[in-house]
Amino acid sequence: MQSKSSPLGEFDVIQRFFKTQSDAMHASNPGSVTLGIGDDCALLKVDPVEEIAITSDMLVSGRHFFQDANPEWLGWKALAVNLSDLAAMGAKPLGFSLALALPGPNSAWLEAFSKGLFAIASQYDCPLVGGDTTAGPLNICITAFGSTPKEKAIRRSGAREGDDIWVSGFIGDARLTLAALRHEITLSRPDLEKIQGRMHQPTPRVELGIALREIANSALDISDGLLGDLRHILKQSNKDAEVFLGRLPKSDTLRKQSLAIQNLYAASGGDDYELCFTAPSSKRDAITKISADLNIPLNQIGSIKPMQHSEPEIHIVDNNGKELNTQEADLLLKSFDHFA
Ligand code: ADP
Ligand code: MG
């Protein structure tokens, strides 16, 4: 909290916690930014052979994070989820804007939030170029801008029959962390410490998305749960899929849980921000090379099939090679829905 003698105004907040850091990034690398924070609009340079990718994500207190959430992690995550959307399209980050509603100008909170935010902004070379600051219940909305060569963005609608379905990294650890924090399961302290970063400070797969531009037919990032999100690809591509539960990539920590929990969290737990993509089997060697070059595990979990009915279906095959019945499958297909 501020002392009475030096109340922090809106413009002090912008200057102290956002503009100074943003100007420093700009000074060391102007990149695509012609004009950053301070005028009515920011100005970004646009390469005529590129298209601009735009995405927004809002984090609402009490909805997406606990009221007392660590502000440094929040700053990181607010940008990470947007960079993950850029990654899913194969877009390279250009910059982002930040709309912030704050209950009050709490400088300790802002300091930590700004630290987390600029840590990831610098890591991915994605400068803050503008925003809005207002009083209100804590709400963080970021809009990120990226670029892809014309017609090279990887869309959800491009999956083709016979494509392999791939997943990056490990999935289910963010959900496992949430379960531990909610006391739904017990996890040892060392185990929690090993995986909790997956929920609080996810890694957007930006380099992977860019590497997949000429390789993947379709892609998305896993925010609400693998199978539910995969269904978005199937719907937009008018395809079915076959997925092998035993191939879902899981961490050693998740593997210590019962098989039912492992399958549930890996198949339907949200907040992982890994990429799910489809690619023709002719690209397997290229994908193995990308995995080695970027040091990111890439696992083939199934394949794309022709659509048999009026709605896309996912056929889920268990560890014994048996297809799950509708009831068993529904449990794993249930992804997170804010209005459900
Ligand atoms: P306007 O009234 O024209 O909308 P503001 O007075 O709200 O502009 O903001 C002044 C400048 O500070 C603008 O360049 C705006 O983009 C920037 N700005 C405001 N809030 C933020 C923020 N939270 N992060 C980064 N830039 C911000
Ligand atoms: Mg304004």
XYZ file of N, CA and C in Angstrom, residues 70-262:
579
model
N 0.011 -15.459 -6.565
C 1.325 -14.815 -6.664
C 1.350 -13.890 -7.900
N 1.506 -12.573 -7.699
C 1.415 -11.631 -8.824
C 2.511 -11.818 -9.882
N 3.682 -12.320 -9.451
C 4.748 -12.528 -10.439
C 4.351 -13.651 -11.407
N 3.755 -14.715 -10.860
C 3.276 -15.814 -11.704
C 2.150 -15.338 -12.623
N 1.286 -14.474 -12.062
C 0.156 -13.978 -12.861
C 0.639 -13.174 -14.063
N 1.649 -12.334 -13.823
C 2.198 -11.527 -14.915
C 2.728 -12.431 -16.014
N 3.420 -13.496 -15.598
C 3.961 -14.465 -16.556
C 2.822 -15.144 -17.324
N 1.857 -15.658 -16.556
C 0.824 -16.477 -17.180
C -0.074 -15.662 -18.117
N -0.334 -14.396 -17.730
C -1.220 -13.561 -18.553
C -0.669 -13.433 -19.974
N 0.644 -13.283 -20.096
C 1.228 -13.197 -21.444
C 1.439 -14.593 -22.032
N 1.788 -15.568 -21.200
C 2.065 -16.929 -21.699
C 0.862 -17.499 -22.462
N -0.340 -17.298 -21.944
C -1.512 -17.898 -22.595
C -1.766 -17.256 -23.962
N -1.424 -15.979 -24.091
C -1.561 -15.313 -25.391
C -0.469 -15.763 -26.360
N 0.752 -15.878 -25.870
C 1.849 -16.346 -26.734
C 1.567 -17.772 -27.213
N 0.891 -18.542 -26.349
C 0.537 -19.907 -26.714
C -0.438 -19.917 -27.900
N -1.366 -18.964 -27.928
C -2.279 -18.857 -29.072
C -1.516 -18.481 -30.339
N -0.561 -17.561 -30.215
C 0.257 -17.213 -31.391
C 1.014 -18.452 -31.861
N 1.577 -19.196 -30.900
C 2.345 -20.402 -31.227
C 1.490 -21.391 -32.011
N 0.247 -21.540 -31.581
C -0.639 -22.521 -32.211
C -0.921 -22.202 -33.676
N -0.774 -20.936 -34.052
C -0.980 -20.546 -35.450
C 0.342 -20.513 -36.226
N 1.437 -20.733 -35.530
C 2.753 -20.605 -36.176
C 3.192 -19.163 -36.313
N 2.648 -18.282 -35.473
C 2.967 -16.850 -35.588
C 4.139 -16.466 -34.688
N 4.916 -15.503 -35.166
C 6.057 -14.983 -34.404
C 5.567 -13.750 -33.649
N 5.842 -13.648 -32.344
C 5.334 -12.506 -31.570
C 5.901 -11.167 -32.068
N 5.016 -10.148 -32.130
C 5.444 -8.791 -32.501
C 5.340 -7.834 -31.313
N 4.329 -8.033 -30.487
C 4.108 -7.135 -29.361
C 2.762 -7.422 -28.724
N 2.481 -6.749 -27.606
C 1.182 -6.965 -26.962
C 0.715 -5.711 -26.244
N -0.598 -5.637 -26.017
C -1.151 -4.559 -25.200
C -1.780 -5.167 -23.955
N -1.877 -4.338 -22.923
C -2.325 -4.818 -21.612
C -3.432 -3.913 -21.087
N -4.625 -4.467 -20.911
C -5.716 -3.726 -20.271
C -5.866 -4.278 -18.862
N -5.740 -3.381 -17.903
C -5.633 -3.810 -16.512
C -6.662 -3.076 -15.657
N -7.510 -3.830 -14.942
C -8.368 -3.227 -13.920
C -7.794 -3.624 -12.575
N -7.576 -2.646 -11.726
C -6.926 -2.881 -10.424
C -7.791 -2.333 -9.304
N -7.929 -3.087 -8.211
C -8.695 -2.566 -7.069
C -8.027 -1.313 -6.486
N -6.706 -1.235 -6.574
C -5.997 -0.059 -6.059
C -4.554 -0.117 -6.510
N -3.805 0.992 -6.407
C -2.419 0.995 -6.884
C -1.463 0.406 -5.851
N -1.544 -0.893 -5.644
C -0.690 -1.587 -4.672
C 0.688 -1.800 -5.308
N 1.684 -1.016 -4.841
C 2.959 -1.036 -5.562
C 3.701 -2.357 -5.424
N 3.567 -3.041 -4.282
C 4.257 -4.339 -4.140
C 3.669 -5.338 -5.141
N 2.358 -5.333 -5.281
C 1.694 -6.235 -6.233
C 2.117 -5.892 -7.664
N 2.082 -4.596 -7.984
C 2.420 -4.164 -9.344
C 3.872 -4.476 -9.696
N 4.746 -4.283 -8.709
C 6.172 -4.574 -8.903
C 6.367 -6.038 -9.311
N 5.739 -6.928 -8.554
C 5.892 -8.363 -8.811
C 5.220 -8.753 -10.130
N 4.033 -8.206 -10.377
C 3.312 -8.501 -11.625
C 4.158 -8.080 -12.825
N 4.703 -6.877 -12.744
C 5.511 -6.335 -13.831
C 6.770 -7.196 -14.051
N 7.341 -7.669 -12.961
C 8.544 -8.513 -13.060
C 8.250 -9.798 -13.851
N 7.162 -10.472 -13.493
C 6.783 -11.705 -14.195
C 6.440 -11.430 -15.654
N 5.725 -10.325 -15.865
C 5.296 -9.966 -17.218
C 6.496 -9.698 -18.125
N 7.443 -8.903 -17.631
C 8.585 -8.553 -18.493
C 9.598 -9.691 -18.597
N 9.587 -10.604 -17.630
C 10.468 -11.773 -17.754
C 10.086 -12.566 -19.000
N 8.799 -12.821 -19.165
C 8.387 -13.616 -20.338
C 8.397 -12.765 -21.607
N 8.065 -11.478 -21.487
C 8.093 -10.595 -22.665
C 9.505 -10.570 -23.254
N 10.519 -10.462 -22.386
C 11.903 -10.421 -22.875
C 12.302 -11.771 -23.450
N 11.922 -12.846 -22.750
C 12.314 -14.179 -23.207
C 11.822 -14.457 -24.623
N 10.611 -13.976 -24.935
C 10.030 -14.253 -26.259
C 10.074 -13.037 -27.168
N 10.850 -12.012 -26.743
C 11.034 -10.848 -27.602
C 9.698 -10.255 -28.030
N 8.806 -10.064 -27.079
C 7.464 -9.576 -27.374
C 7.196 -8.342 -26.505
N 7.425 -7.141 -27.059
C 7.343 -5.935 -26.233
C 5.909 -5.482 -25.922
N 5.758 -4.860 -24.764
C 4.495 -4.224 -24.390
C 4.415 -2.899 -25.140
N 3.344 -2.682 -25.905
C 3.276 -1.469 -26.734
C 2.163 -0.508 -26.313
N 1.309 -0.901 -25.390
C 0.243 0.010 -24.979
C -0.751 -0.716 -24.112
N -1.849 -0.024 -23.792
C -2.850 -0.671 -22.962
C -3.804 0.322 -22.360
N -4.439 -0.084 -21.284
C -5.352 0.784 -20.564
C -5.306 0.378 -19.100
N -5.455 1.378 -18.225
C -5.396 1.102 -16.790
C -6.589 1.764 -16.130
N -7.316 0.990 -15.334
C -8.514 1.530 -14.705
C -8.701 0.907 -13.324
N -9.492 1.557 -12.478
C -9.817 0.974 -11.181
C -10.978 0.004 -11.370
N -10.963 -1.071 -10.610
C -12.053 -2.051 -10.709
C -11.589 -3.372 -10.144
N -12.491 -4.370 -10.104
C -12.081 -5.706 -9.646
C -10.959 -6.223 -10.542
N -9.962 -6.880 -9.942
C -8.757 -7.306 -10.673
C -9.099 -8.116 -11.927
N -8.635 -7.618 -13.051
C -8.923 -8.223 -14.340
C -7.762 -7.881 -15.273
N -7.210 -8.893 -15.918
C -6.015 -8.688 -16.742
C -6.345 -9.156 -18.153
N -6.347 -8.236 -19.090
C -6.639 -8.645 -20.472
C -5.480 -8.256 -21.379
N -4.911 -9.255 -22.025
C -3.797 -9.004 -22.942
C -4.232 -9.324 -24.370
N -3.853 -8.439 -25.284
C -4.013 -8.725 -26.704
C -2.609 -8.815 -27.288
N -2.323 -9.943 -27.929
C -0.986 -10.124 -28.503
C -1.076 -10.110 -30.021
N -0.032 -9.570 -30.639
C 0.048 -9.487 -32.091
C 1.251 -10.303 -32.555
N 1.037 -11.047 -33.621
C 2.137 -11.830 -34.171
C 2.094 -11.760 -35.682
N 3.067 -12.357 -36.337
C 3.036 -12.363 -37.805
C 3.412 -13.733 -38.340
N 2.794 -14.056 -39.475
C 3.175 -15.268 -40.211
C 3.311 -14.878 -41.679
N 4.157 -15.576 -42.437
C 4.169 -15.336 -43.875
C 2.750 -15.575 -44.410
N 2.371 -14.803 -45.419
C 0.999 -14.911 -45.962
C 0.609 -16.357 -46.239
N -0.584 -16.724 -45.796
C -1.191 -18.043 -46.019
C -0.428 -19.193 -45.386
N 0.481 -18.903 -44.447
C 1.229 -19.982 -43.794
C 0.744 -20.251 -42.367
N -0.210 -19.459 -41.882
C -0.709 -19.703 -40.519
C -1.330 -21.098 -40.455
N -1.138 -21.774 -39.329
C -1.663 -23.141 -39.182
C -3.058 -23.047 -38.564
N -4.061 -23.437 -39.321
C -5.442 -23.284 -38.862
C -5.990 -24.577 -38.264
N -7.099 -24.428 -37.550
C -7.766 -25.617 -36.998
C -8.454 -26.421 -38.094
N -8.719 -25.795 -39.216
C -9.564 -26.417 -40.238
C -8.793 -27.285 -41.232
N -7.474 -27.446 -41.035
C -6.684 -28.095 -42.086
C -6.418 -29.586 -41.929
N -6.978 -30.240 -40.896
C -6.652 -31.665 -40.686
C -7.124 -32.516 -41.859
N -6.281 -33.448 -42.295
C -6.642 -34.316 -43.420
C -6.674 -35.768 -42.977
N -7.485 -36.544 -43.690
C -7.592 -37.977 -43.420
C -6.205 -38.608 -43.468
N -5.885 -39.444 -42.482
C -4.584 -40.106 -42.453
C -3.525 -39.343 -41.693
N -3.792 -38.065 -41.372
C -2.812 -37.300 -40.582
C -2.537 -37.996 -39.252
N -1.293 -37.933 -38.806
C -0.973 -38.302 -37.430
C -1.420 -37.157 -36.523
N -1.808 -37.491 -35.295
C -2.113 -36.458 -34.289
C -0.964 -36.451 -33.286
N -0.404 -35.280 -33.056
C 0.761 -35.137 -32.185
C 0.461 -34.223 -31.005
N 1.184 -34.452 -29.907
C 1.087 -33.568 -28.750
C 2.505 -33.246 -28.279
N 2.723 -31.985 -27.918
C 4.045 -31.604 -27.402
C 4.097 -31.770 -25.881
N 5.303 -31.935 -25.353
C 5.540 -31.951 -23.907
C 4.750 -33.028 -23.172
N 4.444 -32.750 -21.911
C 3.617 -33.642 -21.093
C 2.309 -32.938 -20.794
N 1.234 -33.691 -20.702
C -0.049 -33.074 -20.379
C -0.627 -33.670 -19.094
N -1.408 -32.861 -18.395
C -2.068 -33.316 -17.169
C -1.459 -32.765 -15.891
N -0.238 -32.212 -15.977
C 0.410 -31.734 -14.744
C -0.238 -30.466 -14.179
N -0.760 -29.609 -15.050
C -1.431 -28.398 -14.546
C -2.682 -28.809 -13.754
N -3.397 -29.785 -14.299
C -4.606 -30.281 -13.619
C -4.242 -30.996 -12.315
N -3.118 -31.707 -12.342
C -2.654 -32.403 -11.140
C -2.299 -31.385 -10.050
N -1.671 -30.283 -10.452
C -1.331 -29.229 -9.492
C -2.608 -28.643 -8.883
N -3.576 -28.356 -9.740
C -4.838 -27.788 -9.254
C -5.503 -28.750 -8.271
N -5.491 -30.033 -8.600
C -6.107 -31.041 -7.725
C -5.414 -31.061 -6.363
N -4.083 -30.929 -6.379
C -3.336 -30.931 -5.112
C -3.660 -29.675 -4.304
N -3.727 -28.521 -4.988
C -4.015 -27.271 -4.278
C -5.439 -27.269 -3.710
N -6.334 -27.971 -4.404
C -7.726 -28.062 -3.920
C -7.927 -29.226 -2.948
N -6.845 -29.944 -2.652
C -6.885 -31.117 -1.767
C -7.791 -32.220 -2.306
N -7.922 -32.320 -3.615
C -8.677 -33.426 -4.210
C -7.830 -34.695 -4.199
N -6.522 -34.512 -4.252
C -5.600 -35.639 -4.144
C -4.442 -35.204 -3.240
N -3.646 -36.167 -2.763
C -2.469 -35.743 -1.994
C -1.222 -35.953 -2.841
N -0.356 -34.957 -2.754
C 0.888 -34.969 -3.519
C 1.975 -34.552 -2.545
N 3.121 -35.238 -2.596
C 4.204 -34.841 -1.685
C 4.686 -33.449 -2.072
N 5.263 -32.741 -1.115
C 5.759 -31.383 -1.375
C 6.778 -31.362 -2.528
N 7.778 -32.286 -2.521
C 8.732 -32.278 -3.645
C 8.042 -32.507 -4.995
N 7.042 -33.390 -5.009
C 6.334 -33.637 -6.270
C 5.575 -32.387 -6.721
N 4.917 -31.735 -5.756
C 4.178 -30.514 -6.098
C 5.140 -29.458 -6.630
N 6.276 -29.335 -5.959
C 7.251 -28.330 -6.392
C 7.795 -28.629 -7.786
N 7.874 -29.922 -8.093
C 8.384 -30.313 -9.407
C 7.432 -29.872 -10.533
N 6.139 -29.950 -10.280
C 5.197 -29.726 -11.395
C 4.406 -28.430 -11.329
N 4.427 -27.710 -10.212
C 3.478 -26.592 -10.089
C 3.733 -25.455 -11.092
N 4.982 -25.363 -11.557
C 5.277 -24.357 -12.572
C 4.445 -24.566 -13.833
N 4.015 -25.805 -14.051
C 3.234 -26.111 -15.250
C 1.883 -25.406 -15.215
N 1.379 -25.166 -14.023
C 0.116 -24.441 -13.910
C 0.359 -22.937 -13.798
N 1.383 -22.561 -13.027
C 1.569 -21.137 -12.727
C 2.373 -20.398 -13.789
N 3.334 -21.077 -14.389
C 4.201 -20.410 -15.364
C 4.382 -21.282 -16.594
N 3.293 -21.484 -17.349
C 3.384 -22.373 -18.507
C 4.356 -21.834 -19.567
N 4.882 -22.778 -20.355
C 5.840 -22.453 -21.415
C 5.119 -22.410 -22.755
N 4.963 -21.226 -23.350
C 4.324 -21.199 -24.676
C 5.269 -21.781 -25.717
N 4.755 -22.630 -26.612
C 5.614 -23.357 -27.565
C 5.815 -22.556 -28.849
N 6.341 -21.339 -28.689
C 6.460 -20.408 -29.812
C 7.391 -20.934 -30.907
N 8.565 -21.422 -30.524
C 9.524 -21.897 -31.544
C 8.953 -23.118 -32.254
N 8.262 -23.956 -31.505
C 7.674 -25.147 -32.113
C 6.628 -24.751 -33.159
N 5.753 -23.821 -32.807
C 4.720 -23.374 -33.745
C 5.340 -22.874 -35.042
N 6.399 -22.085 -34.913
C 7.054 -21.534 -36.109
C 7.675 -22.669 -36.935
N 8.291 -23.642 -36.244
C 8.924 -24.768 -36.950
C 7.889 -25.635 -37.675
N 6.646 -25.602 -37.199
C 5.611 -26.469 -37.782
C 4.881 -25.844 -38.968
N 5.209 -24.573 -39.289
C 4.488 -23.868 -40.362
C 4.365 -24.673 -41.651
N 5.452 -25.273 -42.070
C 5.433 -25.980 -43.355
C 5.138 -27.473 -43.166
N 4.822 -27.870 -41.943
C 4.715 -29.293 -41.628
C 3.325 -29.712 -41.171
N 2.745 -28.931 -40.258
C 1.441 -29.305 -39.697
C 0.313 -28.870 -40.630
N -0.725 -29.709 -40.714
C -1.928 -29.331 -41.468
C -2.907 -28.572 -40.589
N -2.873 -28.835 -39.282
C -3.756 -28.131 -38.356
C -3.086 -28.122 -36.985
N -3.489 -27.173 -36.153
C -2.919 -27.105 -34.801
C -3.802 -26.264 -33.908
N -3.684 -26.497 -32.609
C -4.225 -25.589 -31.594
C -3.442 -25.781 -30.319
N -3.625 -24.852 -29.386
C -2.970 -25.048 -28.094
C -3.980 -25.616 -27.119
N -3.484 -26.428 -26.189
C -4.370 -27.142 -25.268
C -4.591 -26.288 -24.034
N -5.731 -25.609 -23.990
C -6.023 -24.779 -22.824
C -7.134 -25.370 -21.978
N -8.080 -26.047 -22.619
C -9.244 -26.546 -21.865
C -9.228 -28.061 -21.654
N -8.262 -28.769 -22.225
C -8.206 -30.230 -22.119
C -7.971 -30.816 -23.503
N -7.062 -31.783 -23.593
C -6.631 -32.314 -24.897
C -7.792 -32.770 -25.789
N -8.616 -33.682 -25.293
C -9.605 -34.272 -26.202
C -10.707 -33.283 -26.570
N -11.123 -32.474 -25.596
C -12.118 -31.441 -25.889
C -11.570 -30.447 -26.901
N -10.311 -30.091 -26.753
C -9.707 -29.149 -27.700
C -9.512 -29.802 -29.073
N -9.111 -31.080 -29.063
C -8.954 -31.787 -30.344
C -10.274 -31.768 -31.127
N -11.367 -31.825 -30.377
C -12.672 -31.806 -31.039
C -12.873 -30.524 -31.864
N -12.254 -29.414 -31.441
C -12.365 -28.175 -32.234
C -11.712 -28.359 -33.605
N -10.575 -29.059 -33.621
C -9.923 -29.345 -34.910
C -10.843 -30.215 -35.760
N -11.413 -31.248 -35.137
C -12.255 -32.186 -35.884
C -13.488 -31.486 -36.440
N -14.095 -30.630 -35.635
C -15.301 -29.911 -36.075
C -14.984 -29.026 -37.265
N -13.881 -28.292 -37.172
C -13.575 -27.353 -38.258
C -13.030 -28.064 -39.482
N -12.541 -29.289 -39.305
C -11.977 -30.039 -40.430
C -12.929 -31.116 -40.943
N -14.079 -31.286 -40.245
C -15.035 -32.352 -40.591
C -14.373 -33.731 -40.653
N -13.763 -34.115 -39.547
C -13.061 -35.402 -39.487
C -13.364 -36.088 -38.149
N -13.105 -37.408 -38.105
C -13.103 -38.168 -36.857
C -11.643 -38.361 -36.450
N -11.457 -38.910 -35.244
C -10.085 -39.205 -34.818
C -10.069 -40.494 -34.015
N -8.905 -41.139 -34.045
C -8.659 -42.282 -33.168
C -7.497 -41.882 -32.261
N -7.699 -42.042 -30.950
C -6.654 -41.637 -30.005
C -6.354 -42.803 -29.062
N -5.066 -43.067 -28.853
C -4.643 -44.156 -27.969
C -4.280 -43.585 -26.596
N -5.071 -43.965 -25.596
C -4.857 -43.427 -24.243
C -3.446 -43.696 -23.735
N -2.941 -44.882 -24.036
C -1.618 -45.281 -23.556
C -0.494 -44.433 -24.129
N -0.793 -43.668 -25.190
C 0.266 -42.852 -25.798
C 0.269 -41.407 -25.304
N -0.695 -41.039 -24.457
C -0.702 -39.655 -23.985
C 0.556 -39.407 -23.153
N 1.288 -38.338 -23.477
C 2.570 -38.107 -22.801
C 2.378 -37.567 -21.377
N 2.835 -38.343 -20.383
C 2.622 -37.987 -18.980
C 3.944 -37.925 -18.232
N 4.025 -37.002 -17.296
C 5.243 -36.875 -16.495
C 5.338 -38.047 -15.517
N 6.539 -38.268 -14.979
C 6.727 -39.311 -13.967
C 5.850 -39.042 -12.746
N 5.662 -37.759 -12.439
C 4.848 -37.398 -11.274
C 3.396 -37.816 -11.496
N 2.869 -37.550 -12.678
C 1.485 -37.951 -12.960
C 1.373 -39.475 -12.982
N 2.426 -40.145 -13.457
C 2.399 -41.609 -13.538
C 2.324 -42.290 -12.176
N 2.587 -41.523 -11.111
C 2.455 -42.113 -9.770
C 0.996 -42.216 -9.330
N 0.093 -41.518 -10.033
C -1.326 -41.559 -9.680
C -1.975 -42.828 -10.245
N -3.219 -43.095 -9.833
C -3.936 -44.253 -10.374
C -4.097 -44.064 -11.885
N -4.266 -45.182 -12.598
C -4.400 -45.086 -14.055
C -5.620 -44.241 -14.429
N -6.680 -44.350 -13.629
C -7.896 -43.577 -13.932
C -7.624 -42.080 -13.851
N -6.892 -41.661 -12.816
C -6.551 -40.226 -12.675
C -5.594 -39.804 -13.793
N -4.609 -40.634 -14.063
C -3.660 -40.316 -15.157
C -4.409 -40.031 -16.458
